[in-house]
Amino acid sequence: MPAFNHVTLRTKRLLLRPFRETDAQAVFSMFTDHKFMEFVDSPPFGSVDEAHALVARDMKALASGERIRLGLERMGDGVLIGNCTLFNLDWNSKKAEIGYGLFGSEFGKGYMNEALASLLRYGFSVLDLNRIYAEIDPKNTNSAKSLDRIGFTKEGLLRENCIVNSVVSDSAIYGLLQSDWKNRDAIGVL
Ligand SMILES: CC(C)(COP(=O)(O)OP(=O)(O)OC[C@H]1O[C@@H](n2cnc3c(N)ncnc32)[C@H](O)[C@@H]1OP(=O)(O)O)[C@@H](O)C(=O)NCCC(=O)NCCS
């Protein structure tokens, strides 16, 4: 498995890079931001210690090649505005799941589209993944739009797939194949 701890990706406005120990306060703010957390199936962080623990876990996971979560650092001011992740990596089937989120204050500015394009390019071109998929709450219309916009296909619905705080919800499955991605790249959509 490759190690991911030195991976950094650049877009027009963002530097995608692993979280560092010094990001703990920003990570805490992220994981307590109401809009960021709205569809996350775990409670908001209770203290900054949980952010320190997340950064430590991420460092291990990057080094072992288990998962690649990158913080989105805005290049203009160096502020962390969100993150995106490739996880559940399955090298036999050459597939991975994608996750992402922004601070609510940063919605509607096109940042995630930039970040996802860059992470997907890395996943398909560098890691040679064949399939990248997302599982989202169908009520998460912003997330569905992000996936549609970048070329994912809605493939189906897992009925009553999640129970969070006694609330039962379905999961919509979206998939993007390397061949879909290359076709979009070839016709200049990306
Ligand atoms: C999912 C999520 C990242 C989508 O955020 P978003 O801001 O809608 O997505 P983008 O950053 O790509 O921005 C796209 C929007 O910015 C607009 N925009 C403004 N300036 C832009 C620019 N310079 N370039 C591109 N788009 C721009 C686009 O028109 C689009 O608006 P629209 O959706 O009204 O058409 C965000 O809602 C989120 O973080 N939610 C909480 C976490 C979450 O639910 N994650 C998914 C769980 S799997």
GROMACS .gro file of C-alpha atoms and ligand atoms in nm:
model
  238
    1MET     CA    1   0.000   0.000   0.000
    2PRO     CA    2   0.135   0.346  -0.081
    3ALA     CA    3   0.196   0.597   0.200
    4PHE     CA    4   0.001   0.919   0.164
    5ASN     CA    5   0.157   1.145   0.427
    6HIS     CA    6   0.341   1.360   0.173
    7VAL     CA    7   0.051   1.405  -0.065
    8THR     CA    8  -0.037   1.765  -0.144
    9LEU     CA    9  -0.256   1.877  -0.433
   10ARG     CA   10  -0.300   2.228  -0.570
   11THR     CA   11  -0.599   2.385  -0.739
   12LYS     CA   12  -0.654   2.743  -0.854
   13ARG     CA   13  -0.748   2.861  -0.502
   14LEU     CA   14  -0.667   2.573  -0.268
   15LEU     CA   15  -0.385   2.367  -0.126
   16LEU     CA   16  -0.505   2.018  -0.032
   17ARG     CA   17  -0.279   1.879   0.239
   18PRO     CA   18  -0.292   1.646   0.541
   19PHE     CA   19  -0.403   1.793   0.873
   20ARG     CA   20  -0.121   1.883   1.111
   21GLU     CA   21  -0.107   1.896   1.488
   22THR     CA   22  -0.130   2.279   1.467
   23ASP     CA   23  -0.467   2.246   1.287
   24ALA     CA   24  -0.639   2.097   1.593
   25GLN     CA   25  -0.833   2.415   1.680
   26ALA     CA   26  -0.952   2.457   1.319
   27VAL     CA   27  -1.045   2.087   1.303
   28PHE     CA   28  -1.243   2.128   1.627
   29SER     CA   29  -1.428   2.427   1.476
   30MET     CA   30  -1.500   2.219   1.163
   31PHE     CA   31  -1.638   1.921   1.356
   32THR     CA   32  -1.863   2.150   1.562
   33ASP     CA   33  -1.985   2.363   1.268
   34HIS     CA   34  -2.360   2.310   1.239
   35LYS     CA   35  -2.371   2.305   0.857
   36PHE     CA   36  -2.059   2.087   0.824
   37MET     CA   37  -2.204   1.834   1.071
   38GLU     CA   38  -2.566   1.835   0.950
   39PHE     CA   39  -2.545   1.497   0.774
   40VAL     CA   40  -2.256   1.341   0.968
   41ASP     CA   41  -2.361   1.024   1.153
   42SER     CA   42  -2.165   1.108   1.470
   43PRO     CA   43  -2.211   1.385   1.728
   44PRO     CA   44  -2.016   1.715   1.713
   45PHE     CA   45  -1.683   1.710   1.895
   46GLY     CA   46  -1.712   1.786   2.266
   47SER     CA   47  -1.358   1.919   2.313
   48VAL     CA   48  -1.043   2.005   2.122
   49ASP     CA   49  -0.891   1.677   2.249
   50GLU     CA   50  -1.107   1.494   1.993
   51ALA     CA   51  -0.956   1.710   1.719
   52HIS     CA   52  -0.603   1.626   1.840
   53ALA     CA   53  -0.700   1.257   1.835
   54LEU     CA   54  -0.841   1.288   1.481
   55VAL     CA   55  -0.519   1.449   1.357
   56ALA     CA   56  -0.312   1.173   1.520
   57ARG     CA   57  -0.534   0.901   1.368
   58ASP     CA   58  -0.513   1.068   1.027
   59MET     CA   59  -0.132   1.079   1.043
   60LYS     CA   60  -0.121   0.705   1.112
   61ALA     CA   61  -0.378   0.627   0.843
   62LEU     CA   62  -0.189   0.835   0.585
   63ALA     CA   63   0.142   0.671   0.670
   64SER     CA   64  -0.005   0.320   0.649
   65GLY     CA   65  -0.196   0.394   0.327
   66GLU     CA   66  -0.529   0.317   0.492
   67ARG     CA   67  -0.702   0.648   0.412
   68ILE     CA   68  -0.624   0.984   0.262
   69ARG     CA   69  -0.795   1.282   0.422
   70LEU     CA   70  -0.672   1.621   0.304
   71GLY     CA   71  -0.754   1.957   0.460
   72LEU     CA   72  -0.854   2.234   0.218
   73GLU     CA   73  -0.630   2.533   0.285
   74ARG     CA   74  -0.732   2.851   0.104
   75MET     CA   75  -0.418   2.985  -0.061
   76GLY     CA   76  -0.514   3.351  -0.024
   77ASP     CA   77  -0.513   3.352   0.356
   78GLY     CA   78  -0.400   3.005   0.469
   79VAL     CA   79  -0.735   2.935   0.639
   80LEU     CA   80  -0.865   2.575   0.653
   81ILE     CA   81  -1.214   2.572   0.500
   82GLY     CA   82  -1.295   2.200   0.480
   83ASN     CA   83  -1.163   1.857   0.393
   84CYS     CA   84  -1.204   1.572   0.148
   85THR     CA   85  -1.121   1.205   0.189
   86LEU     CA   86  -1.067   0.883   0.001
   87PHE     CA   87  -1.139   0.593   0.237
   88ASN     CA   88  -1.252   0.230   0.235
   89LEU     CA   89  -0.974   0.174  -0.018
   90ASP     CA   90  -1.002  -0.169  -0.176
   91TRP     CA   91  -0.699  -0.246  -0.391
   92ASN     CA   92  -0.834  -0.577  -0.515
   93SER     CA   93  -1.135  -0.408  -0.670
   94LYS     CA   94  -0.946  -0.081  -0.730
   95LYS     CA   95  -1.218   0.124  -0.563
   96ALA     CA   96  -1.258   0.378  -0.283
   97GLU     CA   97  -1.528   0.585  -0.116
   98ILE     CA   98  -1.516   0.964  -0.119
   99GLY     CA   99  -1.626   1.204   0.155
  100TYR     CA  100  -1.604   1.582   0.187
  101GLY     CA  101  -1.726   1.885   0.380
  102LEU     CA  102  -1.690   2.262   0.409
  103PHE     CA  103  -1.757   2.511   0.685
  104GLY     CA  104  -2.110   2.645   0.629
  105SER     CA  105  -1.967   2.993   0.572
  106GLU     CA  106  -1.783   2.860   0.264
  107PHE     CA  107  -2.078   2.696   0.083
  108GLY     CA  108  -2.172   2.830  -0.259
  109LYS     CA  109  -1.828   2.950  -0.372
  110GLY     CA  110  -1.719   2.655  -0.584
  111TYR     CA  111  -1.441   2.542  -0.349
  112MET     CA  112  -1.557   2.181  -0.319
  113ASN     CA  113  -1.590   2.139  -0.693
  114GLU     CA  114  -1.225   2.244  -0.727
  115ALA     CA  115  -1.114   2.013  -0.446
  116LEU     CA  116  -1.311   1.712  -0.571
  117ALA     CA  117  -1.178   1.751  -0.925
  118SER     CA  118  -0.826   1.743  -0.789
  119LEU     CA  119  -0.879   1.448  -0.553
  120LEU     CA  120  -1.061   1.250  -0.823
  121ARG     CA  121  -0.781   1.315  -1.071
  122TYR     CA  122  -0.534   1.189  -0.809
  123GLY     CA  123  -0.750   0.882  -0.739
  124PHE     CA  124  -0.794   0.784  -1.102
  125SER     CA  125  -0.463   0.893  -1.253
  126VAL     CA  126  -0.209   0.841  -0.974
  127LEU     CA  127  -0.370   0.562  -0.768
  128ASP     CA  128  -0.524   0.406  -1.081
  129LEU     CA  129  -0.857   0.344  -0.905
  130ASN     CA  130  -1.129   0.210  -1.130
  131ARG     CA  131  -1.429   0.323  -0.923
  132ILE     CA  132  -1.491   0.599  -0.671
  133TYR     CA  133  -1.827   0.605  -0.495
  134ALA     CA  134  -2.020   0.808  -0.240
  135GLU     CA  135  -2.296   0.718   0.002
  136ILE     CA  136  -2.510   1.016   0.093
  137ASP     CA  137  -2.833   1.096   0.270
  138PRO     CA  138  -3.083   1.165  -0.012
  139LYS     CA  139  -3.196   1.473   0.181
  140ASN     CA  140  -2.846   1.620   0.140
  141THR     CA  141  -2.926   1.810  -0.177
  142ASN     CA  142  -2.604   2.016  -0.172
  143SER     CA  143  -2.399   1.697  -0.170
  144ALA     CA  144  -2.611   1.540  -0.446
  145LYS     CA  145  -2.558   1.852  -0.659
  146SER     CA  146  -2.182   1.838  -0.600
  147LEU     CA  147  -2.171   1.476  -0.718
  148ASP     CA  148  -2.395   1.540  -1.020
  149ARG     CA  149  -2.192   1.845  -1.118
  150ILE     CA  150  -1.865   1.652  -1.126
  151GLY     CA  151  -2.002   1.358  -1.322
  152PHE     CA  152  -2.112   1.091  -1.073
  153THR     CA  153  -2.408   0.869  -1.164
  154LYS     CA  154  -2.678   0.801  -0.907
  155GLU     CA  155  -2.679   0.422  -0.899
  156GLY     CA  156  -2.936   0.332  -0.638
  157LEU     CA  157  -3.077   0.358  -0.292
  158LEU     CA  158  -2.994   0.152   0.016
  159ARG     CA  159  -3.319   0.151   0.207
  160GLU     CA  160  -3.307   0.239   0.579
  161ASN     CA  161  -2.928   0.209   0.569
  162CYS     CA  162  -2.856   0.439   0.866
  163ILE     CA  163  -3.003   0.494   1.210
  164VAL     CA  164  -2.865   0.806   1.377
  165ASN     CA  165  -3.019   0.917   1.708
  166SER     CA  166  -3.313   0.685   1.634
  167VAL     CA  167  -3.374   0.855   1.298
  168VAL     CA  168  -3.380   0.604   1.013
  169SER     CA  169  -3.257   0.719   0.673
  170ASP     CA  170  -3.186   0.574   0.330
  171SER     CA  171  -2.848   0.614   0.158
  172ALA     CA  172  -2.815   0.712  -0.206
  173ILE     CA  173  -2.518   0.554  -0.385
  174TYR     CA  174  -2.329   0.752  -0.645
  175GLY     CA  175  -2.046   0.611  -0.857
  176LEU     CA  176  -1.785   0.746  -1.095
  177LEU     CA  177  -1.568   0.516  -1.305
  178GLN     CA  178  -1.220   0.586  -1.438
  179SER     CA  179  -1.365   0.553  -1.791
  180ASP     CA  180  -1.637   0.813  -1.712
  181TRP     CA  181  -1.370   1.045  -1.577
  182LYS     CA  182  -1.139   1.005  -1.876
  183ASN     CA  183  -1.428   1.070  -2.116
  184ARG     CA  184  -1.512   1.392  -1.932
  185ASP     CA  185  -1.145   1.494  -1.930
  186ALA     CA  186  -1.118   1.417  -2.304
  187ILE     CA  187  -1.412   1.642  -2.393
  188GLY     CA  188  -1.278   1.921  -2.170
  189VAL     CA  189  -1.558   1.921  -1.908
  190LEU     CA  190  -1.308   1.917  -1.621
  191LIG     C1  191  -2.158   1.911   0.010
  191LIG     C2  192  -2.093   2.049   0.012
  191LIG     C3  193  -1.944   2.036   0.017
  191LIG     C4  194  -2.134   2.124  -0.116
  191LIG     O1  195  -2.088   2.257  -0.104
  191LIG     P1  196  -2.114   2.364  -0.219
  191LIG     O2  197  -2.063   2.493  -0.170
  191LIG     O3  198  -2.254   2.353  -0.265
  191LIG     O4  199  -2.021   2.310  -0.337
  191LIG     P2  200  -1.908   2.392  -0.410
  191LIG     O5  201  -1.809   2.444  -0.312
  191LIG     O6  202  -1.858   2.307  -0.520
  191LIG     O7  203  -1.986   2.519  -0.467
  191LIG     C5  204  -2.079   2.505  -0.572
  191LIG     C6  205  -2.173   2.623  -0.569
  191LIG     O8  206  -2.098   2.744  -0.570
  191LIG     C7  207  -2.136   2.826  -0.683
  191LIG     N1  208  -2.014   2.904  -0.718
  191LIG     C8  209  -1.994   3.032  -0.676
  191LIG     N2  210  -1.873   3.072  -0.716
  191LIG     C9  211  -1.818   2.972  -0.788
  191LIG    C10  212  -1.694   2.957  -0.855
  191LIG     N3  213  -1.602   3.053  -0.856
  191LIG     N4  214  -1.669   2.840  -0.918
  191LIG    C11  215  -1.760   2.741  -0.918
  191LIG     N5  216  -1.880   2.750  -0.854
  191LIG    C12  217  -1.908   2.864  -0.788
  191LIG    C13  218  -2.188   2.726  -0.783
  191LIG     O9  219  -2.277   2.788  -0.875
  191LIG    C14  220  -2.262   2.629  -0.692
  191LIG    O10  221  -2.383   2.683  -0.651
  191LIG     P3  222  -2.523   2.603  -0.673
  191LIG    O11  223  -2.510   2.471  -0.601
  191LIG    O12  224  -2.624   2.692  -0.613
  191LIG    O13  225  -2.533   2.582  -0.819
  191LIG    C15  226  -2.143   2.130   0.135
  191LIG    O14  227  -2.283   2.144   0.127
  191LIG    C16  228  -2.106   2.066   0.266
  191LIG    O15  229  -1.992   2.074   0.310
  191LIG     N6  230  -2.204   2.006   0.337
  191LIG    C17  231  -2.179   1.951   0.469
  191LIG    C18  232  -2.096   1.826   0.464
  191LIG    C19  233  -2.161   1.720   0.380
  191LIG    O16  234  -2.282   1.706   0.381
  191LIG     N7  235  -2.078   1.644   0.309
  191LIG    C20  236  -2.122   1.536   0.223
  191LIG    C21  237  -2.138   1.414   0.301
  191LIG     S1  238  -2.087   1.276   0.202
   0.00000   0.00000   0.00000
